[in-house]
JSON list of C-alpha atoms in Angstrom, two decimals:
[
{"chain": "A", "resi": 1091, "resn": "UNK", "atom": "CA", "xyz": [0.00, 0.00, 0.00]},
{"chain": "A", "resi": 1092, "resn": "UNK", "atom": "CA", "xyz": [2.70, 1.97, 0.83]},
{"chain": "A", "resi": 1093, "resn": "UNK", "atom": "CA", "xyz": [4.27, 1.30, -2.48]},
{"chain": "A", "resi": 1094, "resn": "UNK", "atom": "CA", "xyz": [0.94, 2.27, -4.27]},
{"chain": "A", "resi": 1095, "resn": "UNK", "atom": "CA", "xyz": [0.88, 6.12, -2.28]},
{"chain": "A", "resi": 1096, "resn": "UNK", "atom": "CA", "xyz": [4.48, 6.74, -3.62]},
{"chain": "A", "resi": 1097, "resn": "UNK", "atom": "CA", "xyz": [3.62, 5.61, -7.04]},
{"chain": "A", "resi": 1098, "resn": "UNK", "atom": "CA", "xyz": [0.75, 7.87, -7.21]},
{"chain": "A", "resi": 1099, "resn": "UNK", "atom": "CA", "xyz": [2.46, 10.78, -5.48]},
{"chain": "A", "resi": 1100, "resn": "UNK", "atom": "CA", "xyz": [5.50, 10.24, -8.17]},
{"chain": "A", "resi": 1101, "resn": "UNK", "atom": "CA", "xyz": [2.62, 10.25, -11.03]},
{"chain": "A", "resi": 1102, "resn": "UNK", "atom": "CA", "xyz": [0.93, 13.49, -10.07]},
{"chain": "A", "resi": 1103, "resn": "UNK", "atom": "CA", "xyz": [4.25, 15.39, -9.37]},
{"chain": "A", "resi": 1104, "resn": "UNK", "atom": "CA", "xyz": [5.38, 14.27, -13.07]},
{"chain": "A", "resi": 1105, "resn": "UNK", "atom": "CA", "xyz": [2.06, 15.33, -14.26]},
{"chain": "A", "resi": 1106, "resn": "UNK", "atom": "CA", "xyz": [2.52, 18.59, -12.63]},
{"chain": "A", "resi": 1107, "resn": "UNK", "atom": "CA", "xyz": [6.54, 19.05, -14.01]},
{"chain": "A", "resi": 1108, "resn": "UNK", "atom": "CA", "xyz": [5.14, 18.18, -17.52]},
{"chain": "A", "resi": 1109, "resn": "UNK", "atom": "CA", "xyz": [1.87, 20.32, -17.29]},
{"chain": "A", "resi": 1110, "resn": "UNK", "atom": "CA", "xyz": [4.70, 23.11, -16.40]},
{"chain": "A", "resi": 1111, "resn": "UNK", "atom": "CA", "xyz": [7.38, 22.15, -19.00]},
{"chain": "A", "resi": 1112, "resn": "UNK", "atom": "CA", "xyz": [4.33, 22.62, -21.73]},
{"chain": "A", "resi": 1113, "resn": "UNK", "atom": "CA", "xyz": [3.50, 26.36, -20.12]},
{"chain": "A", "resi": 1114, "resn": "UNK", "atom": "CA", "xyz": [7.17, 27.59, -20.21]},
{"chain": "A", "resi": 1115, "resn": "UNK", "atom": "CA", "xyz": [7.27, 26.24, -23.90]},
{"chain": "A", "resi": 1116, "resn": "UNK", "atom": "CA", "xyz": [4.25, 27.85, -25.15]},
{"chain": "A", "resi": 1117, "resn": "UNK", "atom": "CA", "xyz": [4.91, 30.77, -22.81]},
{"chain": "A", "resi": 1118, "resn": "UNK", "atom": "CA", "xyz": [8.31, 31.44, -24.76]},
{"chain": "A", "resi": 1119, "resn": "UNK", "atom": "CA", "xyz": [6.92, 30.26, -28.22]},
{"chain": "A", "resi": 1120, "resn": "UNK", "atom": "CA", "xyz": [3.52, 32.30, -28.31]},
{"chain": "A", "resi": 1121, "resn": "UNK", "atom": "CA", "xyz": [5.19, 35.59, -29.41]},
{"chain": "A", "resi": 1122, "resn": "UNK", "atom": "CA", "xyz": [2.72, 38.03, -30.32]},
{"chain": "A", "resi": 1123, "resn": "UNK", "atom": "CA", "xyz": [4.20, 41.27, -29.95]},
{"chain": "A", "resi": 1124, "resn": "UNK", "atom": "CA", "xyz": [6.47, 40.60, -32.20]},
{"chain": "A", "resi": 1125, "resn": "UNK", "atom": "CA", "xyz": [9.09, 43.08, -34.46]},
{"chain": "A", "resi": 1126, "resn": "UNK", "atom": "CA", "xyz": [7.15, 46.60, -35.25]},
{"chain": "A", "resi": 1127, "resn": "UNK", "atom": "CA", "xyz": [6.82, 46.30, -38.81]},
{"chain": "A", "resi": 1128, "resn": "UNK", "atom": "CA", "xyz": [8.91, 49.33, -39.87]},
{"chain": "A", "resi": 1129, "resn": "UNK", "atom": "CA", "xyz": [7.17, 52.68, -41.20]},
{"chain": "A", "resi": 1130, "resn": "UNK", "atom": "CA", "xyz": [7.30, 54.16, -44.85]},
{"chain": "A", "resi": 1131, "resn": "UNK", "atom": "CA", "xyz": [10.23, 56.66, -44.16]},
{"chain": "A", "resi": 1132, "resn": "UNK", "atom": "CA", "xyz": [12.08, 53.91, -42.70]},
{"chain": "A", "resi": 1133, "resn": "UNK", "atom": "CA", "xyz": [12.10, 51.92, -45.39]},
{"chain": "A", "resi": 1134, "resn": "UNK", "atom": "CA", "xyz": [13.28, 54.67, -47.77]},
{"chain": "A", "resi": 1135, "resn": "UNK", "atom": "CA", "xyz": [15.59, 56.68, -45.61]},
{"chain": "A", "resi": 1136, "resn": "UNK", "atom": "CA", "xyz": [19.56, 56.41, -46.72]},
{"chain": "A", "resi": 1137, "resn": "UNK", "atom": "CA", "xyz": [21.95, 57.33, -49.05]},
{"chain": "A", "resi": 1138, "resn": "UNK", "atom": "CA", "xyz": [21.27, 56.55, -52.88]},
{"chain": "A", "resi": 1139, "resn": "UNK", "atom": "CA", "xyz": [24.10, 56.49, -55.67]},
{"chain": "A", "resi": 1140, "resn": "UNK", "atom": "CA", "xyz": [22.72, 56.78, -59.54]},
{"chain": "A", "resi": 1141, "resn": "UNK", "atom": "CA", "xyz": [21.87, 59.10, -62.15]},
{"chain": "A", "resi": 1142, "resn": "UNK", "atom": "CA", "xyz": [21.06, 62.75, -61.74]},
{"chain": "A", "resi": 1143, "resn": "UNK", "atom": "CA", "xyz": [19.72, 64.62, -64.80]},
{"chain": "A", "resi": 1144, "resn": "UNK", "atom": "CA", "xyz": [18.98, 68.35, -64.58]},
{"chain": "A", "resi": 1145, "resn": "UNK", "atom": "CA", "xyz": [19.33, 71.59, -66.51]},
{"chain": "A", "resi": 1146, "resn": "UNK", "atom": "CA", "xyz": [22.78, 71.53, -65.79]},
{"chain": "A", "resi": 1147, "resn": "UNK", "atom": "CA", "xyz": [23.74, 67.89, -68.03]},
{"chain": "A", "resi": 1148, "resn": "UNK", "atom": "CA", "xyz": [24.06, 64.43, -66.62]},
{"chain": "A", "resi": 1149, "resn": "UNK", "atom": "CA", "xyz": [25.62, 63.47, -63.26]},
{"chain": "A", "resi": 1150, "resn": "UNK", "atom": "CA", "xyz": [26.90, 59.71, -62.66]},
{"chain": "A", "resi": 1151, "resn": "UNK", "atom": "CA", "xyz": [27.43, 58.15, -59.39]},
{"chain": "A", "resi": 1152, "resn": "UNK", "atom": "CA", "xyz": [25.47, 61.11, -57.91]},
{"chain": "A", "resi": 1153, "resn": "UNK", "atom": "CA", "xyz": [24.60, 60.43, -54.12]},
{"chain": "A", "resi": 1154, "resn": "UNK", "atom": "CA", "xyz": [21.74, 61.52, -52.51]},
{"chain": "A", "resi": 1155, "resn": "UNK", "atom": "CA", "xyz": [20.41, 60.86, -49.06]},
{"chain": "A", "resi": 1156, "resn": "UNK", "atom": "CA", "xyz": [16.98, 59.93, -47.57]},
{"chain": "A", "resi": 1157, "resn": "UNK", "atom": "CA", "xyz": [15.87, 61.56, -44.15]},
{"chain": "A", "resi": 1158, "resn": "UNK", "atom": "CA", "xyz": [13.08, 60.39, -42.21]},
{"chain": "A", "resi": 1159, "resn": "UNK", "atom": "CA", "xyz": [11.31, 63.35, -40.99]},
{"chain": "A", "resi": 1160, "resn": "UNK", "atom": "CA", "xyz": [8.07, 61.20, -39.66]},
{"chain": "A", "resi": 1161, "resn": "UNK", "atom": "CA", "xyz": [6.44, 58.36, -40.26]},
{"chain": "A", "resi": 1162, "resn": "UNK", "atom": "CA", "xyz": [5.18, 59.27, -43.82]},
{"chain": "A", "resi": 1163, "resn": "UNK", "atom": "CA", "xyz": [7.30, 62.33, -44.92]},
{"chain": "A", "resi": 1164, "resn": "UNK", "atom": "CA", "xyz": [11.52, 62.21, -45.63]},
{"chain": "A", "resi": 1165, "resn": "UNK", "atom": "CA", "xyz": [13.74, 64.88, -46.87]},
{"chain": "A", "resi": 1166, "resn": "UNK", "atom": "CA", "xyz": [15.48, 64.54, -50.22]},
{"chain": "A", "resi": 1167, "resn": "UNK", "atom": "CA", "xyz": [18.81, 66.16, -50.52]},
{"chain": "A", "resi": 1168, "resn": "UNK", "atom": "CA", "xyz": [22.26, 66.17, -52.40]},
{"chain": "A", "resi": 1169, "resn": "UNK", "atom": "CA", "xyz": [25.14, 64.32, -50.23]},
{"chain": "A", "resi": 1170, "resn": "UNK", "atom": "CA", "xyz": [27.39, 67.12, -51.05]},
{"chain": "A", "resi": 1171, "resn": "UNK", "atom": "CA", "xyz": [27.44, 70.05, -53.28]},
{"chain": "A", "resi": 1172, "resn": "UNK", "atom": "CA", "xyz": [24.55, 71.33, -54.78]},
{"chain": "A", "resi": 1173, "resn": "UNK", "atom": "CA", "xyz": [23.46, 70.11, -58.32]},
{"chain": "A", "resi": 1174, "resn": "UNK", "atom": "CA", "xyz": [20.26, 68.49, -56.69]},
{"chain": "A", "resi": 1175, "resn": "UNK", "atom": "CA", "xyz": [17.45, 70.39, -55.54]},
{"chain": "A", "resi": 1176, "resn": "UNK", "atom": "CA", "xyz": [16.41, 69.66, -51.30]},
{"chain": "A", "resi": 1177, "resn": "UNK", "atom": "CA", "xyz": [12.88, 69.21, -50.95]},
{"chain": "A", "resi": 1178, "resn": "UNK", "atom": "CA", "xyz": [10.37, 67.35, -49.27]},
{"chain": "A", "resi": 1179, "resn": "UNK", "atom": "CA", "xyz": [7.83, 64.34, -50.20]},
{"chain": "A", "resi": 1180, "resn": "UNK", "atom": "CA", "xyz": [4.73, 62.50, -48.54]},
{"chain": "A", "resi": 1181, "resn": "UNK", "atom": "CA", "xyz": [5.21, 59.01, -48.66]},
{"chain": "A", "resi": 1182, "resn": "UNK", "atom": "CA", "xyz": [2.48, 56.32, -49.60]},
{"chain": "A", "resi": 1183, "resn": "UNK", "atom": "CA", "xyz": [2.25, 52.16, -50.02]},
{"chain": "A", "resi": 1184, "resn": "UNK", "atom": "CA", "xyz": [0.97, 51.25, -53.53]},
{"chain": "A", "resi": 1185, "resn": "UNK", "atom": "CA", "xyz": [0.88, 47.52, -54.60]},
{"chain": "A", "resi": 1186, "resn": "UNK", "atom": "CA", "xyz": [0.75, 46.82, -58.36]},
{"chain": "A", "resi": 1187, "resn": "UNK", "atom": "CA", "xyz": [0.40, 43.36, -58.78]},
{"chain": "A", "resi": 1188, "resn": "UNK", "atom": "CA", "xyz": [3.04, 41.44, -56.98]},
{"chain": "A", "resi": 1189, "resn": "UNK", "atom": "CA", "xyz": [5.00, 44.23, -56.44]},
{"chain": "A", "resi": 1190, "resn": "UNK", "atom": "CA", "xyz": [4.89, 46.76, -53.42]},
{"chain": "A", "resi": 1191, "resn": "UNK", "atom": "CA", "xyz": [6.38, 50.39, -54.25]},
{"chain": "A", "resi": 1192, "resn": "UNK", "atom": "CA", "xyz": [6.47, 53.61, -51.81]},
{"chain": "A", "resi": 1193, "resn": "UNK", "atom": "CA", "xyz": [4.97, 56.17, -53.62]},
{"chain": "A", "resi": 1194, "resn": "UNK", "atom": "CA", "xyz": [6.49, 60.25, -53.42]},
{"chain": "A", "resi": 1195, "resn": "UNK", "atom": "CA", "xyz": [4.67, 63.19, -53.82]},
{"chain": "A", "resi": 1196, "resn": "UNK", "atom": "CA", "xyz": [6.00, 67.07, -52.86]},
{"chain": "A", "resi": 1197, "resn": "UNK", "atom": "CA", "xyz": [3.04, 68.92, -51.91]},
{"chain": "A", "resi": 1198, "resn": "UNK", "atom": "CA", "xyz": [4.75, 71.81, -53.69]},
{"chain": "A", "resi": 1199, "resn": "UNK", "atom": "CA", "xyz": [5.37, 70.32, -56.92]},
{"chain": "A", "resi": 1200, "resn": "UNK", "atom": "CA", "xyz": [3.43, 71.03, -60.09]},
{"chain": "A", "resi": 1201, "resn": "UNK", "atom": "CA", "xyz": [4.12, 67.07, -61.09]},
{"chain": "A", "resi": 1202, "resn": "UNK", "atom": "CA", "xyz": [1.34, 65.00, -60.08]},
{"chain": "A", "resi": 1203, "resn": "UNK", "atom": "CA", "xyz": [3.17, 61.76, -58.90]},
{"chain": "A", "resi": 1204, "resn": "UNK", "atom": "CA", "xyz": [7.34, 62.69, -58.07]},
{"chain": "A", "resi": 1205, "resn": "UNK", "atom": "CA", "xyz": [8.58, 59.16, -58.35]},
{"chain": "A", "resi": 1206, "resn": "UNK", "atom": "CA", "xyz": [8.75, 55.56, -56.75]},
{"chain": "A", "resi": 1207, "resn": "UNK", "atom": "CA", "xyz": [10.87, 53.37, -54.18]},
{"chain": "A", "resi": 1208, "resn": "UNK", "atom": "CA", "xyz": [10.91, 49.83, -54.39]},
{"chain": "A", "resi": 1209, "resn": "UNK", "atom": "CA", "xyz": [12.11, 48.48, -50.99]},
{"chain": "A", "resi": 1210, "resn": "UNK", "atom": "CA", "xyz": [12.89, 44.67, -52.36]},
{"chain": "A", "resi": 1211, "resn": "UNK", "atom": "CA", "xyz": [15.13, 46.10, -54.99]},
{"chain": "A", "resi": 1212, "resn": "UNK", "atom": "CA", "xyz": [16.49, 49.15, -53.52]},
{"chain": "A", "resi": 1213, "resn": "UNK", "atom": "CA", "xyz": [15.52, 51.19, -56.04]},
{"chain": "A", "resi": 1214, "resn": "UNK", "atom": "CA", "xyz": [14.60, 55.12, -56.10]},
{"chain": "A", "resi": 1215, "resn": "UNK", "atom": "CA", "xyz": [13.42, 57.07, -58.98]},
{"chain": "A", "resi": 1216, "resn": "UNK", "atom": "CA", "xyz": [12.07, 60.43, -58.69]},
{"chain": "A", "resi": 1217, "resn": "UNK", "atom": "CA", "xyz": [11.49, 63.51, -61.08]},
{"chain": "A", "resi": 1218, "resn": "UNK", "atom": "CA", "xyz": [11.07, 67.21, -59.28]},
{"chain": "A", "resi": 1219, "resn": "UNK", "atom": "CA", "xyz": [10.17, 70.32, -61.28]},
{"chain": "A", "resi": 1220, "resn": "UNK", "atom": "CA", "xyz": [12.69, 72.81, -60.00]},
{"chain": "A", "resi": 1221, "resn": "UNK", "atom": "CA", "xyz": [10.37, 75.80, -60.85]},
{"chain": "A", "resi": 1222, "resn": "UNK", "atom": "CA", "xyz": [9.61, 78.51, -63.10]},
{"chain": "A", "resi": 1223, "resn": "UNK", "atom": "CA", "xyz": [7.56, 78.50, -66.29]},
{"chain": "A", "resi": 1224, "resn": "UNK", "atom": "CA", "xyz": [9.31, 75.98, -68.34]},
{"chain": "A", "resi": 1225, "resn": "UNK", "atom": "CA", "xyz": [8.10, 72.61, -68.50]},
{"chain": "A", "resi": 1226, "resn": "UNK", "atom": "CA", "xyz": [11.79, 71.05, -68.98]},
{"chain": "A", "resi": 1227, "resn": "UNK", "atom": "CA", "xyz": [13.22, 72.41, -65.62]},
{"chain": "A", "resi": 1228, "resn": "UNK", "atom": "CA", "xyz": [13.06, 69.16, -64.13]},
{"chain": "A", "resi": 1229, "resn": "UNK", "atom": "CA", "xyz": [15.16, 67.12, -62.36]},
{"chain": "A", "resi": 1230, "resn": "UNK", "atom": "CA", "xyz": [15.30, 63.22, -62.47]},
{"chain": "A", "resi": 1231, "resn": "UNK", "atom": "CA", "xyz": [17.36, 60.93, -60.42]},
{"chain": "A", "resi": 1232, "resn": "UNK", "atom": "CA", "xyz": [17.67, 57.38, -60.75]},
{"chain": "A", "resi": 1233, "resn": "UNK", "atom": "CA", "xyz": [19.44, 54.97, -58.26]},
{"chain": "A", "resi": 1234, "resn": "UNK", "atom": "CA", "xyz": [20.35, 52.74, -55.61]},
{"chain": "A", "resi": 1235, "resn": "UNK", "atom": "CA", "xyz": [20.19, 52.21, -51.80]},
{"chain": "A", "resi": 1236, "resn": "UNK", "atom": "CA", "xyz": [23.74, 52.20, -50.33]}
]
């Protein structure tokens, strides 16, 4: 009999232990906060090297950076010198088809849409008019996330 009160006392406390073990496991598994899935701006902020096209001729390996200035809204602006205009942009998701871009548009700007970024490749391409009458005093820049 005695036998038998041991057994059972060995049986529950193993229960218990593997009731617990189970918990801890789920406990650490079951993440559901999980990584902040990042914003617009950080997705696009950082320095770009490509083409820059402006009044002024053709620039290669022309560097730009990206600065987040909230969520939705980053700061475009030549790395050094000053053959690129500085302005501003709202930022939007777009998906067209399989593909997911970030959409730019300066508030300012006479151009409807300014240009694209396409996070899984890297890949900016805007067009700003840099004022005045003419049409043709625009600015295009082409490149890639450093």
């Amino acid at each position: 009999m005695l036998n038998t009160v041991k057994s059972y006392r060995s049986s529950i406390k193993m229960g218990y232990l593997l009731i617990g073990s189970i918990f801890t496991i789920l406990l650490f598994s079951c993440n559901t906060t999980g990584p902040a899935a990042m914003t617009l701006a950080e997705q696009i902020k950082g320095n770009f090297k490509g083409t820059l096209q402006n009044p002024g001729g053709n620039t290669s390996d022309y560097e730009i950076i990206v600065t987040e200035i909230n969520d939705t809204r980053v700061s475009i602006a030549p790395a050094s010198g000053s053959n690129s205009a500085t302005f501003e942009v709202n930022l939007t998701s777009e998906t067209n088809g399989n593909v997911t871009s970030i959409a730019l548009k300066a508030s300012s700007d006479i151009l409807e849409n300014n240009g694209t970024f396409v996070a899984t490749t890297g890949r900016l391409s805007y067009a700003y008019h840099l004022g005045g009458n003419d049409d043709k005093n625009i600015e295009v820049f082409i490149g890639d996330k450093q």
